[in-house]
N, CA and C of each residue as an Amber inpcrd file, in Angstrom:
protein
   474
 107.2480000 135.2320000 194.5550000 107.7620000 133.9260000 194.1650000
 109.1750000 133.6770000 194.6320000 109.3220000 132.5410000 195.1450000
 110.5750000 132.2480000 195.6240000 111.2780000 131.3140000 194.6760000
 112.6660000 131.3220000 194.5290000 113.1740000 130.3750000 193.7260000
 113.3050000 129.1700000 194.2660000 113.1120000 127.9650000 193.5030000
 113.1790000 126.7620000 194.1270000 114.5810000 126.4820000 194.5600000
 114.7130000 125.5880000 195.4780000 115.8740000 125.3660000 196.0950000
 116.6070000 124.2860000 195.4190000 117.7530000 124.3150000 194.8090000
 118.4760000 123.2680000 194.1110000 118.4070000 121.9220000 194.9460000
 118.0090000 120.9990000 194.2210000 118.1310000 119.7420000 195.1610000
 119.5150000 119.2050000 194.9970000 119.9140000 118.6120000 196.1380000
 121.1660000 118.1320000 196.1430000 121.2900000 116.6600000 195.6440000
 122.3870000 116.4990000 194.9160000 122.5630000 115.2520000 194.2500000
 123.5560000 114.2080000 194.9740000 122.9070000 113.0780000 195.2400000
 123.6460000 111.9080000 195.9340000 124.3980000 111.3030000 194.8940000
 125.6670000 111.0520000 195.3840000 126.6760000 110.3830000 194.2170000
 126.2640000 108.8250000 193.9810000 125.4450000 108.2330000 194.9490000
 124.9240000 106.9390000 194.7290000 123.8750000 106.9740000 193.8470000
 123.1990000 108.0730000 193.3830000 122.0790000 108.2170000 192.4970000
 122.5380000 108.1840000 190.9870000 123.7150000 108.5900000 190.9650000
 124.3140000 109.0070000 189.5340000 124.7820000 107.6800000 188.9800000
 124.3210000 107.4450000 187.7290000 124.8760000 106.1900000 186.8370000
 126.2160000 106.7130000 186.4680000 127.2100000 105.7910000 186.4460000
 128.4480000 106.0710000 185.7140000 128.2250000 105.8880000 184.2960000
 128.9160000 106.8350000 183.7330000 129.0640000 106.8750000 182.1810000
 129.6730000 105.6630000 181.6660000 129.2430000 105.0380000 180.6870000
 129.7890000 103.7980000 180.1570000 130.9160000 104.1520000 179.4000000
 131.9290000 103.2990000 179.6990000 133.1300000 103.5150000 179.1600000
 133.3590000 102.8810000 177.8760000 133.8130000 103.4960000 176.5830000
 133.9750000 102.8190000 175.4460000 135.0300000 102.0370000 175.3070000
 134.9230000 100.9850000 174.5340000 135.9900000  99.9890000 174.3790000
 136.9660000 100.6040000 173.5730000 138.4570000 100.3670000 173.9120000
 139.4600000 100.9780000 173.1440000 139.4690000 100.4440000 171.7100000
 139.8540000 101.2290000 170.7820000 139.8300000 100.8870000 169.3440000
 140.6220000  99.6190000 169.1190000 140.2170000  98.9060000 168.1010000
 141.0140000  97.4850000 167.8590000 142.4840000  97.9810000 167.7000000
 143.2560000  97.0790000 168.2190000 144.7560000  97.1990000 167.9790000
 145.4430000  98.1790000 169.0120000 144.6350000  98.5170000 170.0380000
 145.2270000  99.4790000 171.0990000 145.0450000  98.5410000 172.3750000
 145.9550000  98.8380000 173.2140000 145.9990000  98.1020000 174.5690000
 145.6710000  99.0880000 175.5750000 144.4170000  99.0130000 176.0850000
 143.7900000  99.8000000 177.2350000 143.9160000 101.4410000 176.8070000
 143.6240000 101.7070000 175.6110000 143.5570000 103.0830000 175.2770000
 144.9160000 103.7560000 174.6420000 146.0160000 102.9300000 174.4940000
 147.1310000 103.3570000 173.9930000 147.0840000 103.6450000 172.5820000
 147.5180000 104.7530000 171.9370000 147.3270000 105.0520000 170.4230000
 147.9800000 104.0210000 169.5930000 147.0540000 103.5670000 168.6280000
 147.5320000 102.4290000 167.5890000 148.7760000 102.7010000 166.8220000
 149.4410000 101.4650000 166.4660000 150.5230000 101.8420000 165.6010000
 150.0510000 101.9820000 164.0990000 150.3550000 103.0910000 163.3890000
 149.7000000 103.4250000 162.0800000 150.1220000 102.3460000 161.1780000
 151.1190000 101.5610000 161.1380000 151.3370000 100.4020000 160.3060000
 150.4010000  99.3350000 160.3520000 150.0910000  99.0100000 161.7640000
 149.2430000  98.0780000 162.2020000 147.7930000  98.4450000 161.6230000
 147.4790000  99.6010000 161.8650000 146.1400000 100.1290000 161.5170000
 145.8410000  99.9730000 160.1230000 147.0340000 100.3700000 159.3350000
 146.8250000 100.1990000 157.6740000 146.6070000  98.8450000 157.4660000
 147.4020000  97.9800000 157.8860000 147.4310000  96.6670000 157.6630000
 146.0460000  96.0930000 157.9030000 145.5160000  96.2040000 159.2230000
 144.1760000  96.1170000 159.5510000 143.0390000  96.4130000 158.6570000
 143.1580000  97.7630000 158.2260000 142.2050000  98.1940000 157.2140000
 142.3450000  97.5410000 156.0460000 143.5170000  97.3700000 155.4110000
 143.6620000  96.7580000 154.0740000 143.0000000  95.3070000 154.2780000
 143.3370000  94.5160000 155.2470000 142.7140000  93.1740000 155.4510000
 141.2720000  93.2910000 155.5110000 140.7070000  94.1150000 156.0800000
 139.4010000  94.3470000 156.2600000 138.7360000  94.5060000 154.8830000
 139.2880000  95.4990000 154.1390000 138.8510000  95.7520000 152.6580000
 138.9020000  94.4830000 151.9530000 140.1350000  93.8330000 151.9700000
 140.1390000  92.4850000 151.1680000 139.1320000  91.4380000 151.5400000
 138.6720000  91.4630000 152.7870000 137.7210000  90.4400000 153.2030000
 136.4580000  90.9470000 152.8480000 136.0430000  92.1510000 152.7610000
 134.7100000  92.7590000 152.4510000 134.5070000  92.4590000 150.7890000
 135.5450000  92.8350000 150.0590000 135.6370000  92.6600000 148.5490000
 135.6150000  91.0580000 148.1580000 136.0840000  90.3260000 148.8840000
 135.8280000  88.9310000 148.7280000 134.3130000  88.4870000 148.9490000
 133.8220000  88.9570000 150.0690000 132.2950000  88.5730000 150.3390000
 131.5890000  89.2360000 149.3270000 131.6860000  90.4150000 148.9200000
 130.9340000  91.1830000 148.0850000 130.8200000  90.4310000 146.4600000
 132.0970000  89.8600000 146.3480000 132.3290000  89.4830000 144.9560000
 131.7860000  87.8790000 144.9510000 131.7880000  87.1790000 146.0490000
 131.0760000  85.9470000 146.1000000 129.6910000  85.9630000 146.0430000
 129.1320000  86.9330000 146.8270000 127.7270000  87.2890000 146.8150000
 127.0570000  87.7440000 145.4090000 128.0920000  88.4560000 144.5900000
 127.5450000  88.9620000 143.3520000 127.6850000  88.0880000 142.0960000
 128.3140000  86.9600000 142.2170000 128.5770000  86.0990000 141.2380000
 127.5930000  85.0870000 141.3050000 126.5170000  85.2470000 140.4490000
 125.6060000  84.0720000 140.1390000 125.0190000  84.3280000 138.7620000
 124.7220000  83.2610000 137.9700000 124.0950000  83.4270000 136.6790000
 122.7890000  84.1680000 136.6350000 122.3640000  84.8170000 135.6410000
 121.2770000  85.7030000 135.5350000 120.3410000  85.1000000 134.5080000
 119.2790000  84.8020000 134.6800000 118.2890000  84.3780000 133.7690000
 117.5570000  85.5750000 132.9540000 117.8760000  85.7630000 131.6680000
 117.3930000  86.8330000 130.9420000 116.2180000  86.3710000 129.9970000
 115.2920000  87.1270000 129.7070000 114.1960000  86.7340000 128.6040000
 114.8280000  86.7770000 127.3530000 114.0870000  86.0920000 126.5010000
 114.4800000  86.0230000 125.0410000 114.4110000  87.4830000 124.4610000
 115.4800000  87.8660000 124.0530000 115.4610000  89.1640000 123.2540000
 115.6970000  89.1060000 121.5540000 115.5360000  87.9430000 121.3230000
 115.7890000  87.5260000 119.9360000 114.8790000  88.3540000 118.7750000
 113.7990000  88.8390000 119.2770000 112.8910000  89.5330000 118.3980000
 112.0460000  88.7600000 117.5410000 111.5120000  89.4850000 116.6470000
 110.4380000  88.4910000 115.8090000 110.8360000  87.3610000 114.9590000
 110.3290000  86.2790000 115.0870000 110.8410000  85.0920000 114.2810000
 110.3930000  85.2740000 112.8130000 111.3560000  84.5920000 111.9270000
 111.1960000  84.6710000 110.6070000 109.5070000  84.5580000 110.2380000
 108.9460000  85.2630000 109.4300000 107.6930000  84.9080000 108.8430000
 106.5250000  85.6880000 110.1350000 107.1750000  85.9950000 111.2200000
 106.1140000  86.5280000 112.3260000 105.7960000  88.0510000 111.7330000
 104.4570000  88.3200000 112.0380000 104.0390000  89.7490000 111.7110000
 104.6160000  90.9250000 112.6630000 105.3210000  91.8800000 112.1820000
 105.7940000  92.7370000 112.9410000 104.9780000  93.9990000 112.6900000
 103.9940000  94.2140000 113.2830000 102.9130000  95.2310000 113.0780000
 103.3490000  96.6410000 113.7340000 104.2510000  96.5910000 114.7460000
 104.6210000  97.8170000 115.4410000 105.9240000  98.6230000 114.8290000
 106.2290000  98.0750000 113.6910000 107.5140000  98.7700000 112.8350000
 106.9620000  99.9510000 112.2170000 105.5790000 100.1100000 112.1540000
 104.8970000 101.5420000 111.5910000 105.1470000 102.7000000 112.5840000
 105.5380000 102.2580000 113.8760000 105.6610000 103.2220000 114.8450000
 106.7920000 104.1050000 114.4870000 107.9040000 103.5630000 113.9120000
 109.1750000 104.2300000 113.4390000 108.9540000 104.9460000 112.1740000
 107.7660000 104.9560000 111.5010000 107.6360000 105.5910000 110.2190000
 108.0950000 107.0090000 110.1760000 107.9030000 107.8370000 111.1400000
 108.0470000 109.3110000 111.1310000 109.4590000 109.6420000 111.7260000
 110.3100000 108.7100000 111.8260000 111.6320000 108.9130000 112.6650000
 112.4130000 109.4550000 111.6230000 113.1010000 110.5700000 111.7530000
 114.1300000 111.2800000 110.7620000 115.4840000 110.5850000 110.7780000
 116.0350000 110.4130000 109.5130000 117.2100000 109.6370000 109.5030000
 118.2180000 110.4500000 108.6050000 119.5500000 110.5280000 108.9690000
 120.4620000 111.0790000 108.0610000 120.8360000 110.3960000 106.8520000
 120.6740000 110.7450000 105.5760000 120.7280000 109.9740000 104.5710000
 121.9260000 110.7920000 103.6330000 123.1400000 110.1160000 103.3140000
 124.1890000 110.8260000 102.5450000 124.4770000 109.7580000 101.4690000
 124.8340000 110.5860000 100.3180000 125.3140000 109.8770000  99.2500000
 126.7770000 110.3550000  98.9310000 127.5420000 109.3520000  98.8990000
 129.0970000 109.7540000  98.6460000 129.5070000 109.3710000  97.1660000
 129.7860000 110.5060000  96.5620000 130.1280000 110.2720000  95.1150000
 131.6410000 109.8830000  95.0960000 132.5330000 109.9770000  96.0050000
 133.8620000 109.5280000  96.0820000 134.5730000 110.2710000  97.1090000
 135.9630000 109.6290000  97.1720000 136.7610000 110.3790000  98.2210000
 138.2550000 110.6910000  97.6120000 139.0220000 111.4900000  98.3580000
 140.3180000 111.7690000  98.0310000 141.0270000 112.1990000  99.3180000
 142.3580000 112.2220000  99.3640000 143.0370000 112.7670000 100.4100000
 143.9160000 113.9650000  99.7830000 143.9880000 114.9690000 100.7260000
 144.6890000 116.1700000 100.3150000 145.4840000 116.6420000 101.6410000
 146.5490000 117.5250000 101.1870000 147.5490000 118.0370000 102.1880000
 146.7520000 119.4170000 102.4700000 147.0240000 119.7180000 103.7170000
 146.5320000 121.2140000 104.2280000 146.8050000 122.2320000 103.0450000
 148.2140000 122.1330000 102.7390000 148.5570000 123.2170000 101.7510000
 147.4820000 123.2880000 100.4370000 147.3210000 121.9670000  99.8760000
 146.4640000 121.7960000  98.6970000 144.8650000 122.3560000  99.0410000
 144.5180000 122.2410000 100.1540000 143.1510000 122.6850000 100.5040000
 143.2860000 124.1730000 100.7020000 144.0780000 124.7040000 101.1220000
 144.3250000 126.2040000 101.2330000 144.3910000 126.7130000  99.7900000
 144.9060000 126.1640000  98.7910000 145.0740000 126.6500000  97.6000000
 143.8770000 126.5030000  96.7040000 142.7670000 125.8190000  97.2000000
 141.4900000 125.6900000  96.3860000 140.8180000 127.0840000  95.9940000
 140.2270000 127.1130000  94.8450000 139.7450000 128.3880000  94.3780000
 138.4210000 127.8540000  93.4290000 137.7290000 128.9800000  93.1380000
 136.5440000 128.7080000  92.5350000 136.7440000 127.7590000  91.0190000
 137.9030000 127.8200000  90.7560000 138.1510000 126.8770000  89.2960000
 138.9490000 125.7250000  89.4860000 138.9780000 125.5580000  90.8580000
 139.8960000 124.1850000  91.1470000 139.0790000 122.8240000  90.8470000
 139.8530000 121.7370000  90.4820000 139.1530000 120.5650000  90.2120000
 139.7700000 119.5090000  91.0930000 138.8690000 118.8670000  91.7690000
 139.3170000 117.9510000  92.8310000 139.0750000 116.5560000  92.3750000
 140.2240000 115.8800000  92.2660000 139.7770000 114.3190000  91.5220000
 139.4110000 113.4100000  92.7040000 138.4630000 112.6080000  92.3000000
 137.9650000 111.5750000  93.3010000 138.5360000 110.2520000  92.9350000
 138.3050000 109.1410000  93.7790000 138.9280000 107.9090000  93.6530000
 137.9230000 107.0310000  92.9310000 136.7500000 107.6830000  92.5360000
 135.9040000 106.8290000  91.4970000 135.7110000 107.5350000  90.0730000
 135.6240000 106.6320000  89.1700000 135.3280000 107.1370000  87.8480000
 133.8270000 107.4060000  87.5440000 133.8120000 108.1480000  86.5280000
 132.4270000 108.6210000  85.9960000 131.6290000 107.2060000  85.7710000
 130.4730000 107.0350000  86.2810000 129.5770000 105.9870000  86.0320000
 129.6580000 104.9070000  87.0710000 130.7040000 104.8170000  88.0450000
 130.7650000 104.1490000  88.9790000 129.7160000 104.3490000  89.9760000
 129.2970000 103.0860000  90.7050000 128.1510000 103.4610000  91.7000000
 128.5670000 104.2120000  92.9790000 127.4970000 104.9830000  93.4370000
 127.8270000 105.8720000  94.5460000 127.4180000 105.0110000  95.7080000
 128.0150000 105.3850000  96.8440000 127.6050000 104.9790000  98.1880000
 126.6360000 105.5730000  98.9940000 125.8530000 104.8480000  99.6110000
 124.3560000 105.4560000 100.1640000 124.8330000 105.2630000 101.7170000
 124.8150000 106.0630000 102.4780000 124.8070000 105.8400000 104.0580000
 123.5930000 106.3300000 104.8420000 123.1900000 105.5920000 105.6980000
 122.0360000 105.9910000 106.6230000 122.5350000 106.0670000 107.9550000
 122.4990000 107.3910000 108.5850000 123.0590000 107.4370000 109.9730000
 124.3690000 106.9020000 110.0630000 125.2170000 107.0640000 109.0820000
 126.7430000 106.9330000 109.0400000 126.9950000 105.3280000 108.6850000
 125.9090000 104.7180000 108.4340000 126.2050000 103.2700000 108.0530000
 126.0100000 102.9700000 106.6050000 126.8590000 102.3140000 106.1960000
 126.8770000 102.0500000 104.5280000 125.7650000 101.0980000 104.3330000
 124.7750000 101.3190000 103.8100000 123.4570000 100.4080000 103.4580000
 123.2780000 100.0980000 102.2320000 123.7870000 100.7190000 101.0960000
 123.4350000 100.3720000  99.7830000 124.3480000 101.2410000  98.7760000
 124.2430000 100.7420000  97.4510000 125.1000000 101.5170000  96.3740000
 124.0070000 101.7810000  95.2740000 124.3430000 102.8810000  94.4610000
 123.3650000 103.2820000  93.3370000 124.0180000 104.0580000  92.2480000
 123.2720000 104.3470000  91.3880000 123.6790000 105.1540000  90.2470000
 122.9690000 106.4980000  90.2340000 123.8720000 107.4850000  89.9620000
 123.3890000 108.8190000  89.8460000 122.6640000 109.2820000  88.6090000
 121.4380000 109.8570000  88.7220000 120.5600000 110.0280000  87.6060000
 120.1450000 111.7860000  87.7540000 119.6460000 112.2810000  86.7370000
 119.1120000 113.5620000  86.9530000 117.6780000 113.4810000  86.3940000
 116.7790000 113.8500000  87.3130000 115.3390000 113.7760000  87.2350000
 114.6260000 115.2030000  87.4350000 114.1440000 115.8140000  86.5040000
 113.5510000 117.1020000  86.5400000 114.4990000 117.9690000  86.9180000
 115.6540000 118.0470000  86.4590000 116.6260000 118.8470000  86.7690000
 117.3930000 118.6390000  88.1640000 117.0250000 117.7010000  88.9460000
 117.6040000 117.4190000  90.0430000 118.4030000 115.9840000  90.1570000
 119.6360000 116.1300000  90.9800000 120.2610000 114.9320000  90.9260000
 119.2980000 113.9240000  91.7600000 119.5610000 112.5590000  91.5750000
 118.7910000 111.4850000  92.3330000 119.8380000 110.2880000  92.1590000
 119.4260000 109.1320000  93.1230000 120.2360000 108.1440000  93.0030000
 119.2410000 106.8020000  92.8930000 119.4480000 105.9420000  92.1630000
 118.5590000 104.7830000  91.7400000 119.3410000 103.7280000  92.5090000
 118.8740000 103.0530000  93.5570000 119.6050000 102.1140000  94.4280000
 119.6590000 100.8200000  93.5050000 120.9270000 100.3370000  93.3930000
 121.1930000  99.1260000  92.5690000 121.5110000  98.0540000  93.5110000
 121.9560000  98.2830000  94.6840000 122.4400000  97.1280000  95.4160000
 122.3170000  97.3360000  96.9820000 121.7810000  96.4360000  97.5990000
 121.6650000  96.5890000  99.2390000 122.9050000  95.9520000  99.6260000
 123.6790000  96.5590000 100.4680000 124.9390000  96.2250000 101.0710000
 124.6180000  95.2030000 102.1910000 125.0260000  93.9120000 102.3670000
 124.9730000  93.1850000 103.5830000 125.3160000  93.5940000 104.7010000
 124.7400000  93.2150000 105.7660000 125.0730000  93.7630000 107.1370000
 126.4760000  93.1220000 107.5640000 127.3200000  94.2450000 107.9620000
 128.6420000  93.9290000 108.4120000 128.6170000  93.6220000 109.7690000
 129.6750000  92.7910000 110.2350000 129.6830000  92.5050000 111.6450000
 129.8660000  93.8020000 112.4350000 129.5170000  93.9020000 113.7290000
 129.4420000  95.0950000 114.4680000 130.9930000  95.6240000 114.6720000
 132.0470000  94.4750000 114.8450000 133.2690000  95.0300000 115.1010000
 133.8360000  95.6130000 113.8140000 133.4500000  95.3140000 112.6080000
 133.9580000  95.9740000 111.3930000 133.3190000  97.3740000 111.0280000
 132.2160000  97.4870000 111.7620000 131.4510000  98.7350000 111.2230000
 132.2410000  99.9540000 111.7380000 132.0470000 101.0770000 111.2190000
 132.7190000 102.3900000 111.9380000 132.3640000 103.3810000 110.9300000
């Protein structure tokens, strides 16, 4: 076997490689001024931001999320029947200094802000929902609900 003879290349057969255009802000390939390049880039960012803002600003039609109308049957509420909720009964509150807390012992008495017989507060998942009175039933404490607290505005809840 003989090696094939390399073909000669005629200069007229070769296409010249396309010259890329000089970057914007350059004159015939000269390096751009950094200050001009930054200014051009900032102007382009501002222009694109305006275009994006103008395209994104339009009203949205949303479906009615008001829920069930008064008197309307809400049959799916039963789906929530087995959801666990954190229920807490608050007998009262007090403020103590760290030093006072450190001195607590088994015989210490902590005074609360409510008197005996005052209603206790009932919280569900951290939200105050009712008040009631403390009872003893079969040697266990329990609470009889005496008042349902009205719904507070969301800004006041906490």
